[in-house]
Amino acid sequence: MSLQNDLLLRAANGLTTERTPVWLMRQAGRILPEYRQVRASVKDFKALVKSPELATEVTIQPVDILKVDAAIIFSDILVVPEAMGLSYEMEENKGPVFPNKITSPADLAMVHVAEAGELQYVLDAIALTKRALNGRVPLIGFAGAPWTIFSYMIEGRGSKTFSAAKKVLYADPAFAHKLLDMITETTIKYLQAQVKAGADLIQVFDSWAGILSPAQYEEFSLPYITRICDAITDVPKTVFAKGAFFARAQMNNLNCHVVGLDWNMDVAESRALMPNKVLQGNLDPCALYGSKQDVKRETIKMLEAFGPQKHIANLGHGLYPDTAVDNVRCFIDTIQEYRFSH
């Protein structure tokens, strides 16, 4: 099916675009009253993720309401550890909690390399969304990077330091690599199935990249992201490693098309370190708390920093739930109306 709006895919492939495409991390949900209505109709967050029909509905909402240039499937990175045998609960205002966690090599018996079919509800949601979008915009599929998933499986919840996860890297690296390998194998099968189900582009989220030292990142994260990038061959790939400013030179060598920047990563420096990559990002989500005038000014500053090509506009992290919808719309409108004069 040919896309009516293929800006994102052209930009991701490094082709010339008449304007900068834009989508937002966490655009499906949280800020939209329409999302909150759907969310209130089910008992919890996971029930929404596991209903292909409802996941489709909330995936398409930002395309209808905010007019973004891409949809991203409504799901969660933690569906992967769940498929591997480690289920999680989403506690309101607290985030994810795992009733069981991996604390020693013996616990590896609790988990397995999952087949894509164990995440059929996500694949069904992708196929359903693809049909419902009817070629309007591309659909992004995603997964968490192995290090980030590993962090949750070891800690059992979010953390400021992830010291339990990092302890394993020092105390028992062989155990760490074994679990990272299992996560990677599962993730490859899952992402390949997402592409088969209709995802036009894949993003790998390494949310906790920035808590590792450069040497640890090189040993415990990059090789696994490399394997994922090498295994996904049919669609463009984006790697977003929050806080991993120190790994940008190595990311230039990844077999991916796009690298996402957080708001701490300087654009000119990133371009110099990653000349082979299209860059995505990177406005601070807090910039959307200002007045519309402030939002517009900061958005134009961001666009000018990246220049007219090889850029996909986005925030430097996910949308915060208390952001005004009008300000998000202002951010998107500013990008879609902006034309470079040179």
Tab-separated table of C-alpha atoms in Angstrom:
chain	number	residue	atom	x	y	z
A	1	MET	CA	0.000	0.000	0.000
A	2	SER	CA	1.447	3.368	-0.985
A	3	LEU	CA	1.486	6.009	1.730
A	4	GLN	CA	-0.288	9.330	1.311
A	5	ASN	CA	2.250	10.890	3.678
A	6	ASP	CA	5.647	9.188	3.395
A	7	LEU	CA	7.717	12.102	4.768
A	8	LEU	CA	8.964	10.126	7.754
A	9	LEU	CA	10.159	7.191	5.660
A	10	ARG	CA	11.847	9.440	3.113
A	11	ALA	CA	13.586	11.382	5.885
A	12	ALA	CA	14.620	8.151	7.652
A	13	ASN	CA	16.149	6.905	4.402
A	14	GLY	CA	18.112	10.145	4.032
A	15	LEU	CA	16.063	11.322	1.040
A	16	THR	CA	15.181	14.958	0.419
A	17	THR	CA	11.936	16.143	2.031
A	18	GLU	CA	9.968	19.325	1.365
A	19	ARG	CA	9.587	19.849	5.100
A	20	THR	CA	10.705	18.219	8.351
A	21	PRO	CA	8.475	15.332	9.471
A	22	VAL	CA	7.359	15.203	13.114
A	23	TRP	CA	6.030	12.645	15.582
A	24	LEU	CA	6.314	12.426	19.371
A	25	MET	CA	7.414	9.796	21.805
A	26	ARG	CA	4.415	8.948	24.026
A	27	GLN	CA	2.055	10.749	21.636
A	28	ALA	CA	-0.458	7.903	21.962
A	29	GLY	CA	-2.113	8.656	25.269
A	30	ARG	CA	-1.426	10.531	28.475
A	31	ILE	CA	-2.055	14.099	27.271
A	32	LEU	CA	-5.214	13.375	25.261
A	33	PRO	CA	-8.647	13.431	26.945
A	34	GLU	CA	-9.773	11.010	24.219
A	35	TYR	CA	-7.121	8.544	25.379
A	36	ARG	CA	-8.096	8.940	29.013
A	37	GLN	CA	-11.688	8.089	28.079
A	38	VAL	CA	-10.605	4.809	26.453
A	39	ARG	CA	-8.229	4.088	29.343
A	40	ALA	CA	-11.083	4.556	31.840
A	41	SER	CA	-13.145	1.929	30.020
A	42	VAL	CA	-10.773	-0.912	30.989
A	43	LYS	CA	-9.545	-2.132	34.363
A	44	ASP	CA	-5.880	-1.271	33.864
A	45	PHE	CA	-3.132	-0.204	31.483
A	46	LYS	CA	-2.267	-3.788	30.533
A	47	ALA	CA	-5.844	-4.533	29.512
A	48	LEU	CA	-5.545	-1.650	27.047
A	49	VAL	CA	-2.196	-2.910	25.694
A	50	LYS	CA	-3.604	-6.426	25.290
A	51	SER	CA	-6.738	-5.368	23.377
A	52	PRO	CA	-5.786	-5.001	19.679
A	53	GLU	CA	-8.976	-2.998	19.000
A	54	LEU	CA	-8.387	-0.488	21.801
A	55	ALA	CA	-4.639	-0.298	21.113
A	56	THR	CA	-5.509	0.530	17.501
A	57	GLU	CA	-7.932	3.238	18.584
A	58	VAL	CA	-5.426	5.018	20.831
A	59	THR	CA	-2.593	4.580	18.305
A	60	ILE	CA	-4.613	6.472	15.688
A	61	GLN	CA	-5.905	9.231	18.015
A	62	PRO	CA	-2.796	11.465	17.695
A	63	VAL	CA	-2.909	11.119	13.894
A	64	ASP	CA	-6.505	12.406	13.920
A	65	ILE	CA	-6.156	14.968	16.708
A	66	LEU	CA	-2.571	16.215	16.510
A	67	LYS	CA	-1.945	15.529	12.783
A	68	VAL	CA	1.470	13.949	13.389
A	69	ASP	CA	3.361	12.452	10.438
A	70	ALA	CA	3.499	8.933	11.902
A	71	ALA	CA	1.665	6.630	14.271
A	72	ILE	CA	3.540	4.546	16.851
A	73	ILE	CA	1.857	1.364	18.027
A	74	PHE	CA	0.402	1.662	21.518
A	75	SER	CA	2.246	-0.887	23.620
A	76	ASP	CA	4.980	-1.092	26.263
A	77	ILE	CA	8.610	-2.190	26.244
A	78	LEU	CA	7.852	-4.534	29.175
A	79	VAL	CA	5.735	-6.888	27.090
A	80	VAL	CA	9.063	-8.571	26.209
A	81	PRO	CA	10.058	-9.699	29.727
A	82	GLU	CA	6.427	-10.738	30.257
A	83	ALA	CA	6.529	-12.953	27.159
A	84	MET	CA	9.800	-14.420	28.487
A	85	GLY	CA	8.028	-15.454	31.704
A	86	LEU	CA	8.422	-12.448	33.988
A	87	SER	CA	5.094	-10.669	34.263
A	88	TYR	CA	4.732	-7.069	35.409
A	89	GLU	CA	2.022	-4.900	36.899
A	90	MET	CA	1.567	-1.224	36.104
A	91	GLU	CA	0.939	0.633	39.350
A	92	GLU	CA	-0.884	3.949	38.927
A	93	ASN	CA	1.480	6.937	39.356
A	94	LYS	CA	4.314	4.569	40.268
A	95	GLY	CA	5.138	2.735	37.082
A	96	PRO	CA	5.933	-0.908	36.433
A	97	VAL	CA	6.516	-3.478	39.182
A	98	PHE	CA	7.592	-7.103	38.706
A	99	PRO	CA	6.236	-9.492	41.392
A	100	ASN	CA	9.222	-11.749	40.585
A	101	LYS	CA	12.640	-10.602	39.467
A	102	ILE	CA	15.885	-12.186	38.338
A	103	THR	CA	18.397	-12.083	41.186
A	104	SER	CA	20.825	-14.913	40.388
A	105	PRO	CA	21.803	-17.291	37.554
A	106	ALA	CA	19.424	-19.868	39.091
A	107	ASP	CA	16.515	-17.526	38.317
A	108	LEU	CA	17.215	-17.804	34.588
A	109	ALA	CA	15.172	-21.017	34.784
A	110	MET	CA	12.099	-18.755	35.222
A	111	VAL	CA	12.532	-17.212	31.769
A	112	HIS	CA	12.858	-18.412	28.197
A	113	VAL	CA	13.541	-16.998	24.747
A	114	ALA	CA	10.018	-16.068	23.670
A	115	GLU	CA	8.591	-16.744	20.234
A	116	ALA	CA	6.874	-13.890	18.419
A	117	GLY	CA	3.529	-15.688	18.794
A	118	GLU	CA	3.702	-15.104	22.546
A	119	LEU	CA	3.184	-11.421	21.706
A	120	GLN	CA	0.420	-12.032	19.184
A	121	TYR	CA	-1.780	-9.290	20.692
A	122	VAL	CA	0.808	-6.654	19.670
A	123	LEU	CA	1.139	-8.124	16.179
A	124	ASP	CA	-2.667	-8.155	15.846
A	125	ALA	CA	-2.766	-4.502	16.960
A	126	ILE	CA	-0.165	-3.602	14.300
A	127	ALA	CA	-2.096	-5.412	11.539
A	128	LEU	CA	-5.374	-3.822	12.652
A	129	THR	CA	-3.840	-0.329	12.931
A	130	LYS	CA	-2.231	-0.686	9.520
A	131	ARG	CA	-5.609	-1.457	7.982
A	132	ALA	CA	-7.338	1.353	9.873
A	133	LEU	CA	-4.691	3.930	8.910
A	134	ASN	CA	-5.313	2.985	5.286
A	135	GLY	CA	-2.007	4.474	4.117
A	136	ARG	CA	-2.423	7.883	5.761
A	137	VAL	CA	0.906	7.837	7.607
A	138	PRO	CA	3.594	5.247	8.401
A	139	LEU	CA	3.307	3.045	11.482
A	140	ILE	CA	6.274	2.748	13.866
A	141	GLY	CA	6.905	-0.473	15.777
A	142	PHE	CA	9.280	-0.628	18.740
A	143	ALA	CA	10.993	-2.560	21.499
A	144	GLY	CA	13.213	-1.786	24.455
A	145	ALA	CA	16.964	-2.242	24.103
A	146	PRO	CA	18.274	-5.339	25.893
A	147	TRP	CA	20.160	-3.365	28.576
A	148	THR	CA	17.014	-1.398	29.497
A	149	ILE	CA	14.876	-4.574	29.659
A	150	PHE	CA	17.617	-6.305	31.685
A	151	SER	CA	17.550	-3.395	34.161
A	152	TYR	CA	13.842	-3.878	34.855
A	153	MET	CA	14.135	-7.660	35.096
A	154	ILE	CA	16.897	-7.416	37.702
A	155	GLU	CA	15.555	-4.426	39.687
A	156	GLY	CA	11.911	-5.449	39.502
A	157	ARG	CA	10.874	-1.796	39.052
A	158	GLY	CA	12.176	1.565	37.927
A	159	SER	CA	15.085	3.014	39.874
A	160	LYS	CA	17.141	6.188	40.165
A	161	THR	CA	20.449	4.296	40.198
A	162	PHE	CA	19.717	0.791	38.853
A	163	SER	CA	22.442	-0.287	41.264
A	164	ALA	CA	21.179	-3.901	41.475
A	165	ALA	CA	21.369	-4.231	37.674
A	166	LYS	CA	24.785	-2.571	37.534
A	167	LYS	CA	26.059	-4.744	40.391
A	168	VAL	CA	25.520	-7.833	38.201
A	169	LEU	CA	27.678	-6.315	35.453
A	170	TYR	CA	30.576	-6.089	37.908
A	171	ALA	CA	29.958	-9.190	40.033
A	172	ASP	CA	28.842	-11.739	37.422
A	173	PRO	CA	29.291	-10.503	33.844
A	174	ALA	CA	28.767	-14.022	32.413
A	175	PHE	CA	25.295	-14.150	33.999
A	176	ALA	CA	24.566	-10.645	32.651
A	177	HIS	CA	25.553	-11.654	29.118
A	178	LYS	CA	23.420	-14.812	29.303
A	179	LEU	CA	20.282	-12.851	30.192
A	180	LEU	CA	21.088	-10.068	27.700
A	181	ASP	CA	21.481	-12.724	25.008
A	182	MET	CA	18.037	-14.206	25.808
A	183	ILE	CA	16.441	-10.748	25.719
A	184	THR	CA	18.163	-9.982	22.404
A	185	GLU	CA	16.974	-13.220	20.780
A	186	THR	CA	13.405	-12.555	21.938
A	187	THR	CA	13.542	-8.946	20.735
A	188	ILE	CA	14.826	-9.897	17.272
A	189	LYS	CA	11.966	-12.392	16.777
A	190	TYR	CA	9.471	-9.860	18.084
A	191	LEU	CA	10.649	-6.983	15.863
A	192	GLN	CA	10.878	-9.175	12.764
A	193	ALA	CA	7.253	-10.185	13.412
A	194	GLN	CA	6.259	-6.521	13.860
A	195	VAL	CA	7.685	-5.753	10.408
A	196	LYS	CA	5.824	-8.733	8.952
A	197	ALA	CA	2.606	-7.497	10.613
A	198	GLY	CA	3.011	-4.096	8.923
A	199	ALA	CA	5.373	-1.822	10.892
A	200	ASP	CA	7.018	0.616	8.429
A	201	LEU	CA	9.855	1.590	10.745
A	202	ILE	CA	11.307	0.212	13.997
A	203	GLN	CA	12.606	2.121	17.013
A	204	VAL	CA	14.774	0.627	19.765
A	205	PHE	CA	14.474	2.491	23.083
A	206	ASP	CA	17.482	2.338	25.410
A	207	SER	CA	15.897	4.402	28.169
A	208	TRP	CA	18.553	3.637	30.796
A	209	ALA	CA	21.621	3.891	28.549
A	210	GLY	CA	22.898	6.946	30.382
A	211	ILE	CA	23.468	5.207	33.712
A	212	LEU	CA	26.285	3.057	32.312
A	213	SER	CA	29.911	4.082	31.957
A	214	PRO	CA	31.214	4.288	28.362
A	215	ALA	CA	33.150	1.019	28.829
A	216	GLN	CA	30.096	-0.779	30.221
A	217	TYR	CA	27.885	0.557	27.464
A	218	GLU	CA	30.352	-0.779	24.919
A	219	GLU	CA	30.270	-4.230	26.539
A	220	PHE	CA	26.710	-4.642	27.794
A	221	SER	CA	24.533	-2.601	25.440
A	222	LEU	CA	25.991	-1.739	22.045
A	223	PRO	CA	26.773	-5.327	20.937
A	224	TYR	CA	23.173	-6.350	21.580
A	225	ILE	CA	21.710	-3.308	19.823
A	226	THR	CA	24.092	-4.092	16.943
A	227	ARG	CA	22.680	-7.628	16.695
A	228	ILE	CA	19.119	-6.292	16.602
A	229	CYS	CA	19.937	-3.702	13.930
A	230	ASP	CA	21.704	-6.330	11.820
A	231	ALA	CA	18.745	-8.731	12.082
A	232	ILE	CA	16.041	-6.250	10.978
A	233	THR	CA	16.568	-5.789	7.269
A	234	ASP	CA	13.348	-4.670	5.586
A	235	VAL	CA	12.566	-1.302	7.179
A	236	PRO	CA	14.461	1.744	8.487
A	237	LYS	CA	15.614	1.505	12.107
A	238	THR	CA	15.995	4.170	14.787
A	239	VAL	CA	18.083	3.801	17.930
A	240	PHE	CA	17.287	6.124	20.822
A	241	ALA	CA	19.715	5.753	23.715
A	242	LYS	CA	18.836	8.346	26.315
A	243	GLY	CA	21.873	9.785	28.063
A	244	ALA	CA	24.435	7.874	25.976
A	245	PHE	CA	26.114	11.022	24.639
A	246	PHE	CA	29.463	9.212	25.032
A	247	ALA	CA	28.491	6.492	22.526
A	248	ARG	CA	27.574	8.714	19.591
A	249	ALA	CA	30.748	8.007	17.600
A	250	GLN	CA	30.091	4.240	17.864
A	251	MET	CA	26.439	4.754	16.964
A	252	ASN	CA	27.548	6.162	13.647
A	253	ASN	CA	28.683	2.602	12.816
A	254	LEU	CA	25.410	0.903	13.793
A	255	ASN	CA	23.395	-0.651	11.002
A	256	CYS	CA	20.538	1.788	11.610
A	257	HIS	CA	19.268	4.774	9.657
A	258	VAL	CA	18.278	7.163	12.438
A	259	VAL	CA	19.730	8.036	15.838
A	260	GLY	CA	17.490	9.777	18.365
A	261	LEU	CA	19.013	12.577	20.452
A	262	ASP	CA	17.941	13.635	23.918
A	263	TRP	CA	17.950	17.348	24.769
A	264	ASN	CA	21.416	17.181	26.355
A	265	MET	CA	23.040	16.223	23.064
A	266	ASP	CA	24.295	19.163	21.046
A	267	VAL	CA	23.056	19.029	17.462
A	268	ALA	CA	26.194	20.288	15.658
A	269	GLU	CA	28.427	18.003	17.718
A	270	SER	CA	26.086	15.060	17.040
A	271	ARG	CA	26.154	15.760	13.297
A	272	ALA	CA	29.975	15.766	13.390
A	273	LEU	CA	30.095	12.507	15.378
A	274	MET	CA	27.398	10.764	13.310
A	275	PRO	CA	27.725	12.018	9.720
A	276	ASN	CA	26.146	8.813	8.364
A	277	LYS	CA	22.932	9.140	10.331
A	278	VAL	CA	19.625	10.927	10.073
A	279	LEU	CA	19.030	12.562	13.481
A	280	GLN	CA	15.780	12.591	15.442
A	281	GLY	CA	14.787	14.904	18.265
A	282	ASN	CA	15.424	16.724	20.413
A	283	LEU	CA	13.392	19.491	22.080
A	284	ASP	CA	13.259	19.310	25.875
A	285	PRO	CA	9.683	18.163	26.704
A	286	CYS	CA	9.612	20.915	29.368
A	287	ALA	CA	9.833	23.522	26.581
A	288	LEU	CA	6.168	22.665	25.902
A	289	TYR	CA	5.190	24.107	29.303
A	290	GLY	CA	5.874	27.665	28.111
A	291	SER	CA	3.445	29.993	26.331
A	292	LYS	CA	2.590	29.264	22.689
A	293	GLN	CA	5.045	32.004	21.752
A	294	ASP	CA	7.752	30.248	23.789
A	295	VAL	CA	6.935	26.880	22.206
A	296	LYS	CA	7.108	28.356	18.720
A	297	ARG	CA	10.419	30.132	19.399
A	298	GLU	CA	12.076	27.018	20.882
A	299	THR	CA	10.751	24.796	18.100
A	300	ILE	CA	12.147	27.067	15.386
A	301	LYS	CA	15.479	27.196	17.223
A	302	MET	CA	15.548	23.390	17.156
A	303	LEU	CA	14.669	23.226	13.450
A	304	GLU	CA	17.371	25.764	12.571
A	305	ALA	CA	19.958	23.805	14.554
A	306	PHE	CA	19.232	20.597	12.618
A	307	GLY	CA	18.762	22.198	9.207
A	308	PRO	CA	16.396	21.266	6.390
A	309	GLN	CA	17.434	17.648	5.738
A	310	LYS	CA	18.306	14.414	7.569
A	311	HIS	CA	16.138	15.395	10.526
A	312	ILE	CA	12.975	13.921	12.056
A	313	ALA	CA	11.524	16.367	14.577
A	314	ASN	CA	10.628	14.960	17.981
A	315	LEU	CA	11.161	15.649	21.658
A	316	GLY	CA	14.304	14.597	23.517
A	317	HIS	CA	12.173	12.141	25.510
A	318	GLY	CA	8.485	11.231	25.893
A	319	LEU	CA	5.702	13.755	26.350
A	320	TYR	CA	4.943	14.544	29.993
A	321	PRO	CA	1.318	13.783	30.942
A	322	ASP	CA	0.497	17.298	32.209
A	323	THR	CA	1.477	19.010	28.925
A	324	ALA	CA	-1.284	21.168	27.407
A	325	VAL	CA	-2.669	19.641	24.214
A	326	ASP	CA	-2.707	23.090	22.564
A	327	ASN	CA	1.021	23.472	23.178
A	328	VAL	CA	1.714	20.071	21.663
A	329	ARG	CA	-0.366	21.106	18.673
A	330	CYS	CA	1.579	24.372	18.481
A	331	PHE	CA	4.867	22.404	18.401
A	332	ILE	CA	3.581	20.189	15.563
A	333	ASP	CA	2.007	23.043	13.587
A	334	THR	CA	5.190	25.130	13.842
A	335	ILE	CA	7.237	22.273	12.372
A	336	GLN	CA	4.748	21.470	9.611
A	337	GLU	CA	4.413	25.127	8.575
A	338	TYR	CA	8.112	25.962	8.765
A	339	ARG	CA	10.057	26.335	5.521
A	340	PHE	CA	13.807	26.917	5.375
A	341	SER	CA	14.717	30.024	3.446
A	342	HIS	CA	18.107	28.743	2.283
